[in-house]
Structure formats: C-alpha cells, structure tokens
Amino acid sequence: MKINSSLLWIAAICLLISGCSNYRELNQLGVITGMGIDQNDDPEQPYRVTYQVINPSGISQTGSSGGQGLAVINYTVTAKTILEAFGKESVIIPRENMISHLSLIVIDEELARNGIDLLFDAFDRGKSARTSVPIFIARGKTAEDVLGVIEPLEITPGKNIVSTTKNNQQMYGSSSEVLVYEAISALLSQGKDVLLPGISIRNDSKKAKQTGNFETTTPAILESKPYLEKEKW
C-alpha cells in the first residue's frame, strides 16, 4: 500500500513539472516573422538576407502615448547560400531564434530575374524552413527596404504586406497570394507559369523606416502589384 502511494506521488510530481520543461518567456525569444532576400555585390557571399524580428516591448507600447520603440527590428546577414544564412542569423540576433512563425518572404527583383530555383530548394530542404509561406517580389527597391517601411495602419511591415495583398485579391483581383510550395510545384511543371505578387513603395522618403512616417497625411506606403517572372527564368 505504501509503495502504491509513493508511486502516485511520483507520478503527480512528474505531471506537474513536465508541463514547463521547455517554457520560454517571449522576451527570451527572437521570433522571426519576415524574411527578405537581396542580391549582394560580393560574389563570395551573393545573398543578403534580412530577418524581421518581433520586438515585444515595442508591441506593448504601440498605441500608448509617449511609447518608444518599434514593433519589429530588422537584422541582416550576408551568406554564400540561403541555408548558410539560416545558421548565421544566430550570430547577430541576441535571442533564441524561432522561425516557425515566419509569415512572408520578400525577394529582390534583380535576384528573381537571375532565377529563384535555388532559393526555393533551400526552403524545401532546410531543417527549419517552411513551405506554407507567401512569397513577394520587391519592385524598384530592395527586399530590405520593403521590410523596413513602417505604416500607421498595421503594427508590422510583414503583416501590412500580407494584408494589402489579400485585400487586393478580394476587392480588385489584380494579384493573389502564392505560397512557397505552390511556386515549387509550378516550377517543376512543364508549361506552367508562376504569377508572384509584387510590392513597391509609394511616397518613399527618408522617414519611411521611422516613426516620423506617422506624422504626415501622405506617408510612405506599400503597394501590391502583379508580377510575372517565369518568362525571364
């Protein structure tokens, strides 16, 4: 009887402590929500990758008077491959990286013209990569520039891009959201084109990446446009 009672106590203690074994506070994590890929001038490291990380203190201050700090912080690395860039993010992001919440990928137009098959291969084979993420082409600006625009109506640039494209799809129909696995499937299919939505910056200014963009009635905004690139691959 004593043995059974001891076993019950041990089981109860195990249940209580197991639920918090991998618990992490939000301020201990570097939650990556957006990713931008640009062409780099260095042939040894041809990719310039920007990671958009949530700033918890910035989100908590959004909408409060006198609050300081933006809702996101952009970190940029250069790498020989996209897979290498996945690892190098830990060199500059001062928290445990979490890419499972990635919500979009923005690709530089110049890079897209040179072919994006290898980029998608990295997302398909990467250990931490996801293929259910929408892809966008940065038109006229770098992906890093596009991910840096702070608009008044959305908390983060990434959410703004996704929301703008979905709104365009529902109300106007000139562009639609395309996920990574859909693009991979199209690239592997004979005679099938890939229609990717483009994102450009309207009313661009030096304040586009600053809170000063809120202080005008004509701020820098992100505009969704259709983009057909398969003919040039």
Coordinates of C-alpha atoms in Angstrom, one line a residue:
M1 CA 0.0 0.0 0.0
K2 CA 2.9 2.3 0.9
I3 CA 4.5 1.5 -2.4
N4 CA 1.4 2.4 -4.4
S5 CA 1.0 5.6 -2.5
S6 CA 4.7 6.6 -3.3
L7 CA 4.2 5.8 -7.0
L8 CA 1.1 8.0 -7.1
W9 CA 3.1 10.9 -5.6
I10 CA 5.9 10.4 -8.0
A11 CA 3.5 10.4 -11.0
A12 CA 1.8 13.5 -9.7
I13 CA 5.1 15.4 -9.3
C14 CA 6.2 14.3 -12.8
L15 CA 3.0 15.6 -14.4
L16 CA 3.4 19.0 -12.6
I17 CA 7.0 19.6 -13.6
S18 CA 6.8 18.2 -17.2
G19 CA 4.5 20.9 -18.5
C20 CA 7.1 23.7 -18.0
S21 CA 10.2 21.8 -19.1
N22 CA 10.7 23.8 -22.3
Y23 CA 8.9 27.0 -21.2
R24 CA 10.3 30.3 -22.7
E25 CA 9.3 33.9 -22.0
L26 CA 8.6 36.0 -25.1
N27 CA 11.4 38.3 -24.2
Q28 CA 13.8 35.4 -24.4
L29 CA 12.9 34.5 -28.0
G30 CA 13.8 36.1 -31.3
V31 CA 10.5 35.4 -33.2
I32 CA 11.2 35.9 -36.9
T33 CA 8.1 36.9 -38.8
G34 CA 9.5 38.2 -42.1
M35 CA 12.5 37.4 -44.4
G36 CA 13.9 39.4 -47.2
I37 CA 16.4 38.1 -49.8
D38 CA 18.5 40.5 -51.8
Q39 CA 21.4 40.2 -54.3
N40 CA 24.7 41.0 -52.7
D41 CA 27.6 42.6 -54.6
D42 CA 30.1 40.2 -53.1
P43 CA 30.3 37.1 -55.4
E44 CA 31.7 35.1 -52.5
Q45 CA 28.6 35.9 -50.5
P46 CA 25.9 36.6 -53.1
Y47 CA 22.9 36.7 -50.8
R48 CA 21.9 39.5 -48.4
V49 CA 19.2 38.2 -46.1
T50 CA 17.2 40.3 -43.8
Y51 CA 15.3 38.9 -40.8
Q52 CA 12.4 40.8 -39.3
V53 CA 12.2 40.0 -35.6
I54 CA 9.3 40.9 -33.2
N55 CA 10.2 43.4 -30.5
P56 CA 7.8 42.5 -27.6
S57 CA 8.4 45.8 -25.8
G58 CA 7.6 47.8 -29.0
I59 CA 4.3 45.9 -29.5
S60 CA 3.3 46.5 -25.8
Q61 CA 3.9 50.3 -26.3
T62 CA 2.1 50.5 -29.6
G63 CA -0.9 52.9 -29.3
S64 CA 0.2 54.2 -25.9
S65 CA 1.2 57.9 -25.5
G66 CA 4.8 58.5 -25.2
G67 CA 5.8 54.9 -26.0
Q68 CA 9.2 54.3 -27.6
G69 CA 10.5 51.5 -29.8
L70 CA 9.1 49.9 -33.0
A71 CA 7.2 46.6 -33.1
V72 CA 10.0 44.9 -35.2
I73 CA 13.7 45.0 -35.6
N74 CA 15.5 44.0 -38.9
Y75 CA 18.7 42.1 -38.8
T76 CA 20.8 41.5 -42.0
V77 CA 23.4 38.9 -42.8
T78 CA 25.4 38.0 -46.0
A79 CA 25.9 34.4 -46.9
K80 CA 27.1 32.1 -49.7
T81 CA 23.8 30.1 -49.6
I82 CA 20.4 30.6 -48.1
L83 CA 21.0 27.5 -45.9
E84 CA 24.1 29.2 -44.5
A85 CA 22.1 32.4 -43.9
F86 CA 19.7 30.3 -41.7
G87 CA 22.6 29.5 -39.5
K88 CA 24.2 32.9 -39.5
E89 CA 21.1 34.6 -38.1
S90 CA 22.2 33.3 -34.6
V91 CA 25.4 35.4 -35.0
I92 CA 23.5 38.8 -34.8
I93 CA 20.1 38.0 -33.2
P94 CA 20.7 38.2 -29.4
R95 CA 17.9 35.7 -28.5
E96 CA 17.0 32.1 -29.3
N97 CA 15.8 32.2 -32.9
M98 CA 12.3 31.0 -33.8
I99 CA 11.5 30.8 -37.5
S100 CA 8.3 28.7 -37.1
H101 CA 6.2 32.0 -37.1
L102 CA 7.6 33.2 -40.5
S103 CA 4.7 34.8 -42.3
L104 CA 6.3 36.0 -45.6
I105 CA 9.3 36.0 -47.8
V106 CA 10.3 39.1 -50.0
I107 CA 12.7 38.5 -52.9
D108 CA 14.6 41.3 -54.6
E109 CA 13.6 41.8 -58.2
E110 CA 17.2 41.7 -59.5
L111 CA 17.7 38.4 -57.8
A112 CA 14.4 37.0 -59.1
R113 CA 15.4 37.8 -62.7
N114 CA 18.6 35.7 -62.3
G115 CA 16.5 32.7 -61.2
I116 CA 15.0 31.6 -57.9
D117 CA 15.0 27.8 -58.2
L118 CA 17.9 27.5 -55.7
L119 CA 16.1 29.8 -53.2
F120 CA 13.1 27.6 -53.2
D121 CA 15.3 24.5 -52.9
A122 CA 16.7 25.8 -49.7
F123 CA 13.2 26.4 -48.2
D124 CA 12.1 22.9 -49.4
R125 CA 15.1 21.1 -47.9
G126 CA 16.0 23.3 -44.9
K127 CA 15.6 21.8 -41.5
S128 CA 13.8 24.8 -40.0
A129 CA 12.3 26.2 -43.2
R130 CA 8.6 26.3 -44.1
T131 CA 6.9 26.0 -47.5
S132 CA 3.5 27.3 -46.5
V133 CA 4.7 30.9 -46.5
P134 CA 3.6 33.5 -49.1
I135 CA 6.3 35.0 -51.5
F136 CA 6.5 38.6 -52.8
I137 CA 8.8 40.4 -55.2
A138 CA 10.2 43.8 -54.2
R139 CA 9.6 46.1 -57.1
G140 CA 12.0 49.1 -57.6
K141 CA 13.5 48.7 -54.1
T142 CA 15.4 46.0 -52.2
A143 CA 13.6 43.5 -50.0
E144 CA 15.4 45.1 -47.1
D145 CA 13.8 48.5 -47.9
V146 CA 10.4 47.0 -48.3
L147 CA 10.5 45.2 -44.9
G148 CA 11.6 48.5 -43.4
V149 CA 8.5 50.6 -44.2
I150 CA 6.5 51.4 -41.1
E151 CA 2.9 52.2 -41.9
P152 CA 0.4 53.7 -39.5
L153 CA -2.4 51.1 -40.0
E154 CA -0.5 47.9 -39.2
I155 CA 1.8 47.0 -36.4
T156 CA 4.5 45.3 -38.5
P157 CA 5.6 45.7 -42.2
G158 CA 5.2 42.0 -42.7
K159 CA 1.6 42.0 -41.6
N160 CA 0.9 45.1 -43.8
I161 CA 2.3 43.3 -46.9
V162 CA 0.1 40.2 -46.4
S163 CA -3.0 42.2 -45.5
T164 CA -2.6 44.5 -48.5
T165 CA -2.2 41.6 -50.9
K166 CA -5.2 39.8 -49.5
N167 CA -7.3 43.0 -49.7
N168 CA -6.2 43.4 -53.3
Q169 CA -7.2 39.8 -54.1
Q170 CA -10.6 40.2 -52.6
M171 CA -11.5 43.7 -53.7
Y172 CA -9.7 44.2 -57.0
G173 CA -8.2 40.9 -58.1
S174 CA -5.0 42.1 -59.8
S175 CA -2.8 40.0 -57.5
S176 CA -3.1 36.9 -55.3
E177 CA -1.1 35.3 -52.6
V178 CA 1.3 32.5 -53.7
L179 CA 2.9 30.1 -51.2
V180 CA 6.4 28.6 -51.5
Y181 CA 5.1 25.0 -52.2
E182 CA 2.8 26.3 -54.9
A183 CA 5.7 28.1 -56.6
I184 CA 7.9 24.9 -56.3
S185 CA 5.1 22.8 -57.9
A186 CA 4.7 25.3 -60.8
L187 CA 8.5 25.4 -61.4
L188 CA 8.6 21.6 -61.7
S189 CA 5.6 21.5 -64.1
Q190 CA 6.1 21.8 -67.8
G191 CA 4.3 24.8 -69.5
K192 CA 3.2 26.3 -66.2
D193 CA 3.9 30.0 -65.2
V194 CA 4.4 31.4 -61.8
L195 CA 2.5 34.6 -61.0
L196 CA 4.0 36.3 -58.0
P197 CA 2.6 39.5 -56.4
G198 CA 5.0 42.4 -56.4
I199 CA 5.4 45.0 -53.6
S200 CA 6.5 48.6 -54.3
I201 CA 6.9 51.6 -52.1
R202 CA 4.7 54.7 -52.9
N203 CA 5.6 58.1 -51.5
D204 CA 9.0 56.8 -50.5
S205 CA 11.0 59.2 -48.2
K206 CA 13.8 59.1 -45.6
K207 CA 11.2 58.8 -42.9
A208 CA 9.7 55.6 -44.4
K209 CA 11.6 53.5 -41.8
Q210 CA 11.0 55.8 -38.9
T211 CA 8.1 56.8 -36.6
G212 CA 8.1 60.1 -38.5
N213 CA 6.2 58.3 -41.2
F214 CA 3.2 58.6 -38.9
E215 CA 3.4 62.3 -38.8
T216 CA 2.1 63.1 -42.3
T217 CA -1.2 62.7 -44.2
T218 CA 0.7 61.2 -47.1
P219 CA 3.1 58.6 -45.5
A220 CA 5.2 56.1 -47.4
I221 CA 3.0 53.1 -48.1
L222 CA 3.4 49.6 -49.6
E223 CA 1.5 48.9 -52.9
S224 CA 0.6 45.5 -54.1
K225 CA 1.1 44.7 -57.8
P226 CA 1.0 41.6 -60.0
Y227 CA 4.4 40.3 -61.2
L228 CA 5.1 37.7 -63.9
E229 CA 8.7 36.5 -63.9
K230 CA 8.7 32.9 -65.4
E231 CA 9.4 34.2 -68.9
K232 CA 12.8 35.5 -67.7
W233 CA 14.0 32.5 -65.7

